Coordinates of C-alpha atoms in Angstrom, one line a residue:
X22 CA 97.0 42.3 67.6
X23 CA 93.6 44.3 67.1
X24 CA 92.4 43.2 70.8
X25 CA 95.8 44.4 72.8
X26 CA 95.8 47.6 70.1
X27 CA 91.6 47.8 71.4
X28 CA 92.2 47.2 74.8
X29 CA 95.1 49.8 75.2
X30 CA 93.1 52.7 72.5
X31 CA 90.4 52.2 76.2
X32 CA 93.0 53.0 77.8
X33 CA 94.7 55.4 76.9
X34 CA 90.7 56.9 76.6
X35 CA 90.8 56.2 80.4
X36 CA 93.9 58.0 81.1
X37 CA 92.9 61.1 79.3
X38 CA 90.0 61.2 81.7
X39 CA 91.7 60.9 84.8
X40 CA 94.1 63.6 83.3
X41 CA 91.5 66.2 82.5
X42 CA 88.7 65.5 85.0
X43 CA 91.1 64.6 88.5
X44 CA 93.6 67.5 88.2
X45 CA 92.4 68.5 91.4
X46 CA 93.8 64.8 93.0
X47 CA 96.5 64.8 91.1
X48 CA 98.9 65.4 94.4
X49 CA 96.8 63.1 96.1
X50 CA 97.1 60.8 93.2
X51 CA 100.4 61.0 92.9
X52 CA 100.8 60.3 96.6
X53 CA 99.0 56.5 96.6
X54 CA 101.7 55.8 93.8
X55 CA 104.3 56.2 96.3
X56 CA 102.2 54.5 98.6
X57 CA 101.9 51.1 96.2
X58 CA 105.9 51.7 95.9
X59 CA 107.7 48.3 96.5
X60 CA 110.8 49.9 98.3
X61 CA 108.3 51.6 102.0
X62 CA 107.9 47.8 102.4
X63 CA 111.5 47.4 103.6
X64 CA 111.4 51.3 104.5
X65 CA 107.9 51.5 106.7
X66 CA 105.9 48.2 106.9
X67 CA 108.4 45.5 107.6
X68 CA 110.2 47.6 109.9
X69 CA 106.8 48.5 112.0
X70 CA 105.6 44.7 111.8
X71 CA 108.7 43.1 112.7
X72 CA 108.8 44.2 115.8
X73 CA 105.3 43.7 116.7
X74 CA 105.1 40.1 114.9
X75 CA 108.3 38.6 114.3
X76 CA 106.2 36.0 111.9
X77 CA 104.4 38.0 110.3
X78 CA 107.2 40.8 109.5
X79 CA 109.4 37.7 108.3
X80 CA 106.0 36.7 106.3
X81 CA 105.7 40.2 104.5
X82 CA 109.5 40.0 103.3
X83 CA 109.3 36.7 102.1
X84 CA 105.9 37.7 100.2
X85 CA 107.6 41.4 98.4
X86 CA 110.2 39.5 97.4
X87 CA 108.8 36.8 95.7
X88 CA 105.8 38.5 94.5
X89 CA 108.9 40.9 92.7
X90 CA 110.7 38.1 91.8
X91 CA 107.2 36.3 89.8
X92 CA 106.4 40.2 88.6
X93 CA 109.7 40.1 87.0
X94 CA 109.6 36.8 85.1
X95 CA 105.6 38.0 84.1
X96 CA 107.0 41.0 82.7
X97 CA 109.9 39.6 80.6
X98 CA 107.5 36.7 79.2
X99 CA 104.1 39.2 78.7
X100 CA 106.0 42.0 77.0
X101 CA 103.6 45.0 77.7
X102 CA 103.6 48.6 77.0
X103 CA 103.5 51.6 79.2
X104 CA 100.9 54.1 78.0
X105 CA 102.9 57.3 77.5
X106 CA 105.7 55.3 74.8
X107 CA 102.8 53.4 73.2
X108 CA 100.7 56.1 72.1
X109 CA 104.0 57.4 70.6
X110 CA 104.5 53.8 68.4
X111 CA 101.6 52.6 67.5
X112 CA 100.1 53.3 64.2
X113 CA 96.2 52.6 65.0
X114 CA 95.3 56.6 65.4
X115 CA 94.6 58.1 61.6
X116 CA 97.0 60.8 60.2
X117 CA 99.4 60.2 62.9
X118 CA 97.0 62.6 65.6
X119 CA 98.2 60.2 68.3
X120 CA 96.1 61.2 71.9
X121 CA 98.4 63.9 74.1
X122 CA 99.8 61.9 77.5
X123 CA 100.6 64.2 80.5
X124 CA 103.8 62.8 81.8
X125 CA 105.1 63.4 85.8
X126 CA 108.9 62.9 87.8
X127 CA 107.5 59.3 88.0
X128 CA 106.0 58.4 84.9
X129 CA 109.1 57.3 83.1
X130 CA 109.4 53.2 85.1
X131 CA 112.1 51.4 81.8
X132 CA 110.8 47.7 82.4
X133 CA 108.2 46.6 80.7
X134 CA 104.3 47.3 82.0
X135 CA 102.0 43.6 82.8
X136 CA 101.5 44.0 85.4
X137 CA 101.8 46.7 87.1
X138 CA 104.4 46.0 90.3
X139 CA 103.5 48.4 92.0
X140 CA 99.7 47.3 92.3
X141 CA 101.3 43.7 92.5
X142 CA 104.1 44.8 95.6
X143 CA 100.9 46.5 97.4
X144 CA 98.6 44.5 97.3
X145 CA 100.4 41.6 98.1
X146 CA 101.6 43.1 101.5
X147 CA 98.7 44.7 102.4
X148 CA 97.1 41.7 102.2
X149 CA 99.8 40.0 105.0
X150 CA 98.9 43.2 106.7
X151 CA 95.3 42.6 107.0
X152 CA 95.2 39.0 106.8
X153 CA 97.5 38.9 110.3
X154 CA 95.6 41.4 112.1
X155 CA 92.1 39.2 111.4
X156 CA 94.2 36.5 112.9
X157 CA 93.9 38.6 116.6
X158 CA 90.3 38.2 117.0
X159 CA 89.3 35.3 115.0
X160 CA 89.7 33.7 118.1
X161 CA 87.1 35.3 119.8
X162 CA 84.4 33.1 121.1
X163 CA 81.9 35.0 122.8
X164 CA 78.7 36.6 121.0
X165 CA 79.7 40.5 120.9
X166 CA 83.2 39.3 120.3
X167 CA 82.2 37.5 117.1
X168 CA 80.0 40.5 116.0
X169 CA 82.9 42.7 116.5
X170 CA 84.7 40.5 114.3
X171 CA 82.5 41.0 111.4
X172 CA 83.0 44.2 111.9
X173 CA 86.9 44.0 112.2
X174 CA 86.6 42.0 108.8
X175 CA 84.7 44.4 106.6
X176 CA 86.4 47.4 108.3
X177 CA 90.3 45.9 107.4
X178 CA 89.0 44.8 104.0
X179 CA 87.6 48.0 103.3
X180 CA 90.4 50.2 103.7
X181 CA 92.6 47.5 101.7
X182 CA 90.4 47.5 98.4
X183 CA 90.0 51.7 98.8
X184 CA 94.0 51.5 99.1
X185 CA 94.4 49.5 95.8
X186 CA 91.9 51.5 94.1
X187 CA 93.3 54.4 95.0
X188 CA 97.0 52.9 94.1
X189 CA 95.4 51.9 90.6
X190 CA 94.1 54.8 90.0
X191 CA 97.2 56.8 91.0
X192 CA 99.9 54.4 88.7
X193 CA 97.0 55.0 85.2
X194 CA 96.5 59.1 86.4
X195 CA 100.1 59.3 85.9
X196 CA 99.8 57.3 82.2
X197 CA 102.7 54.8 83.4
X198 CA 100.2 51.9 83.3
X199 CA 97.3 50.7 81.6
X200 CA 93.9 49.7 83.4
X201 CA 94.7 45.9 82.5
X202 CA 97.4 45.6 84.2
X203 CA 97.2 47.0 87.3
X204 CA 94.4 45.1 88.6
X205 CA 96.7 42.1 86.6
X206 CA 98.8 43.1 89.2
X207 CA 95.6 43.7 92.4
X208 CA 94.6 40.2 91.8
X209 CA 98.8 38.7 91.3
X210 CA 99.6 39.8 94.3
X211 CA 96.6 38.4 96.3
X212 CA 97.2 34.6 94.7
X213 CA 100.8 35.4 95.7
X214 CA 100.5 36.3 99.6
X215 CA 97.8 33.6 100.0
X216 CA 100.1 31.2 99.2
X217 CA 102.2 31.9 101.7
X218 CA 99.3 31.8 104.1
X219 CA 100.4 27.9 103.9
X220 CA 103.8 28.1 103.9
X221 CA 105.1 28.1 107.6
X222 CA 108.6 26.0 106.3
X223 CA 109.8 30.2 106.1
X224 CA 109.9 30.7 109.4
X225 CA 112.4 28.0 110.6
X226 CA 114.7 29.0 107.7
X227 CA 118.2 28.8 107.7
X228 CA 121.0 30.7 105.7
X229 CA 121.8 28.0 104.0
X230 CA 118.1 28.2 102.8
X231 CA 118.0 31.7 101.8
X232 CA 121.1 31.6 99.9
X233 CA 120.3 28.7 98.1
X234 CA 116.9 31.1 98.0
X235 CA 118.7 33.8 96.4
X236 CA 120.8 32.2 93.9
X237 CA 118.5 29.9 92.3
X238 CA 116.3 33.7 92.0
X239 CA 118.7 35.0 90.7
X240 CA 119.9 32.2 88.7
X241 CA 116.6 31.9 86.4
X242 CA 115.8 35.3 86.1
X243 CA 119.4 35.6 84.5
X244 CA 119.1 32.0 82.6
X245 CA 115.9 33.4 81.8
X246 CA 117.7 36.0 80.3
X247 CA 120.3 34.8 78.4
X248 CA 118.1 32.1 77.3
X249 CA 116.0 34.4 75.2
X250 CA 119.1 36.7 74.1
X251 CA 120.8 33.2 72.5
X252 CA 117.2 33.5 70.4
X253 CA 117.3 37.8 70.0
X254 CA 115.0 38.2 71.8
X255 CA 115.6 41.1 74.0
X256 CA 114.3 41.4 76.9
X257 CA 115.2 44.7 78.0
X258 CA 113.8 46.6 75.0
X259 CA 111.7 48.2 76.5
X260 CA 114.5 50.4 78.4
X261 CA 115.1 52.8 75.1
X262 CA 111.9 53.2 74.8
X263 CA 111.4 54.7 77.9
X264 CA 115.0 57.2 77.3
X265 CA 113.4 57.8 73.5
X266 CA 110.0 59.1 75.0
X267 CA 109.7 59.9 78.9
X268 CA 109.1 64.0 78.6
X269 CA 112.1 64.9 81.0
X270 CA 115.4 63.0 80.7
X271 CA 116.2 64.0 84.5
X272 CA 113.3 61.4 84.8
X273 CA 115.0 58.1 84.0
X274 CA 116.5 56.3 87.1
X275 CA 118.6 53.3 86.9
X276 CA 116.7 52.3 89.9
X277 CA 113.5 51.0 87.6
X278 CA 115.3 48.7 85.7
X279 CA 114.1 45.4 85.8
X280 CA 117.5 44.2 87.1
X281 CA 117.6 47.1 89.5
X282 CA 114.1 45.7 91.1
X283 CA 116.1 41.9 91.0
X284 CA 119.5 43.0 93.0
X285 CA 117.2 44.8 95.8
X286 CA 115.0 42.6 96.6
X287 CA 117.6 39.5 95.9
X288 CA 120.0 41.9 99.3
X289 CA 117.0 43.0 101.3
X290 CA 116.2 38.5 101.5
X291 CA 119.9 37.8 101.7
X292 CA 120.0 40.4 104.7
X293 CA 116.6 38.8 106.6
X294 CA 118.0 35.9 106.6
X295 CA 121.6 36.8 107.9
X296 CA 119.4 38.9 110.9
X297 CA 117.0 35.8 111.6
X298 CA 120.4 33.5 111.6
X299 CA 122.9 35.5 113.8
X300 CA 123.8 36.2 117.8
X301 CA 122.1 39.2 118.2
X302 CA 119.2 38.4 116.8
X303 CA 119.0 35.6 119.2
X304 CA 120.3 37.9 122.4
X305 CA 118.1 39.9 121.7
X306 CA 114.8 39.5 119.9
X307 CA 115.0 35.8 122.1
X308 CA 115.9 37.1 125.2
X309 CA 114.1 38.6 128.4
X310 CA 113.7 42.1 127.1
X311 CA 112.0 41.0 123.7
X312 CA 108.3 40.8 125.8
X313 CA 108.4 44.2 126.9
X314 CA 106.4 46.6 125.1
X315 CA 109.1 49.3 125.9
X316 CA 111.7 47.1 124.2
X317 CA 109.6 47.2 121.3
X318 CA 108.7 50.7 121.1
X319 CA 112.2 51.9 121.0
X320 CA 112.9 49.0 118.3
X321 CA 110.6 50.2 116.0
X322 CA 111.2 54.0 116.6
X323 CA 115.2 53.2 115.9
X324 CA 114.5 51.0 112.8
X325 CA 112.5 54.2 111.3
X326 CA 114.5 56.3 112.0
X327 CA 118.1 54.7 110.9
X328 CA 116.4 53.7 107.2
X329 CA 115.4 57.3 106.6
X330 CA 119.3 57.8 107.0
X331 CA 119.9 55.2 105.0
X332 CA 117.8 57.4 102.0
X333 CA 120.3 60.2 102.3
X334 CA 123.0 57.0 100.7
X335 CA 123.0 57.8 96.7
X336 CA 124.3 55.1 95.1
X337 CA 126.9 56.2 92.7
X338 CA 125.1 55.5 88.9
X339 CA 127.9 56.2 86.3
X340 CA 129.0 52.5 86.1
X341 CA 125.9 49.8 86.1
X342 CA 127.9 46.2 87.1
X343 CA 129.0 48.7 90.4
X344 CA 126.2 50.2 91.2
X345 CA 123.8 46.7 91.5
X346 CA 126.5 45.1 93.8
X347 CA 126.2 48.6 95.9
X348 CA 122.3 48.1 95.2
X349 CA 122.0 44.4 96.8
X350 CA 124.7 45.0 99.9
X351 CA 122.5 49.0 100.5
X352 CA 119.1 47.0 100.3
X353 CA 120.5 43.5 102.9
X354 CA 122.2 46.2 105.3
X355 CA 118.3 47.3 105.8
X356 CA 116.7 44.1 106.9
X357 CA 119.7 43.1 109.2
X358 CA 119.4 46.8 111.0
X359 CA 115.6 46.4 112.0
X360 CA 116.4 42.6 112.8
X361 CA 119.5 42.2 114.7
X362 CA 122.1 45.6 115.2
X363 CA 118.5 47.7 116.4
X364 CA 117.1 45.4 118.5
X365 CA 120.9 44.3 119.9
X366 CA 121.6 48.3 120.7
X367 CA 118.7 48.7 122.2
X368 CA 118.9 45.5 123.9
X369 CA 122.2 46.6 125.2
X370 CA 120.9 50.1 126.7
X371 CA 118.2 48.2 128.8
X372 CA 120.5 46.2 130.6
X373 CA 122.5 48.8 131.1
X374 CA 120.3 51.0 132.5
X375 CA 118.8 48.2 134.2
X376 CA 122.4 47.6 135.9
X377 CA 122.8 51.3 136.8
X378 CA 119.0 51.0 138.5
X379 CA 120.5 47.7 140.4

């Protein structure tokens, strides 16, 4: 449509302005794009928060998974183009004089562009963290504490918006999103996170509920995809565009395809359910050691260290279905490690040490 083309062309002007005038901040903007990567939720934010507060950690995984699922459905409905391929195919520029947008190794996302998954994932998880931190200060009643709470409120929400704006600018700077796509992503993420502020049932969900939720999310997405495919609507239309217009074929990664994200999130949710409903979790995280600061610190350190080792596990990409299966297993192993395996090992170590001292 004419209005959408006008929106896109204005977005291209903003991208050109950023790439020209903010070149000195390129490293910082690339870093902020990595900060907004939804995969950091499972490897950094979740292990930190779960050991500090299991309620917040559990909510974080649910918000991240459901938020990314909604992001996938929205992407399939909105058919949003990405700047780096849109400028090559649009007919609105005279004499085929398409603007030149610089690409980077993290530019060539293969899924549709609207709304931004990085912006949505970043906003929803940081919303959970900020509201969780403020929930402690809101209970303070005396006058000085109320003042401190207001200062803390202002400080944390300022940090929240600084991070979201930085992530949004970074995604626009690398020409992987138009400005309106990142704005939509931020507010969609906040809505999802706010919805889970009023969904306490996730804290007592059984393994059966986790499995049912996984099946519903997978079957709905697959059914939606197949239904539109029967209508001759290809929801993977963005993948060939990405492959065609990416400046470097090596920058195309199967891990950015729509189904790769779906499988990764379903694996994480299943791993969380498996861990929380395991005997190892009950023995360690519900035992007497769970209240000790030393236990939590050791669990955080061991979890973060162990999860970094998962980065060295490279999943073969030559067979797409094998990649999805192994990606699901790897994603499930990460929360299972944080929730059950690491705490149980730390608990056993501490118990053995206590016996020797006695």
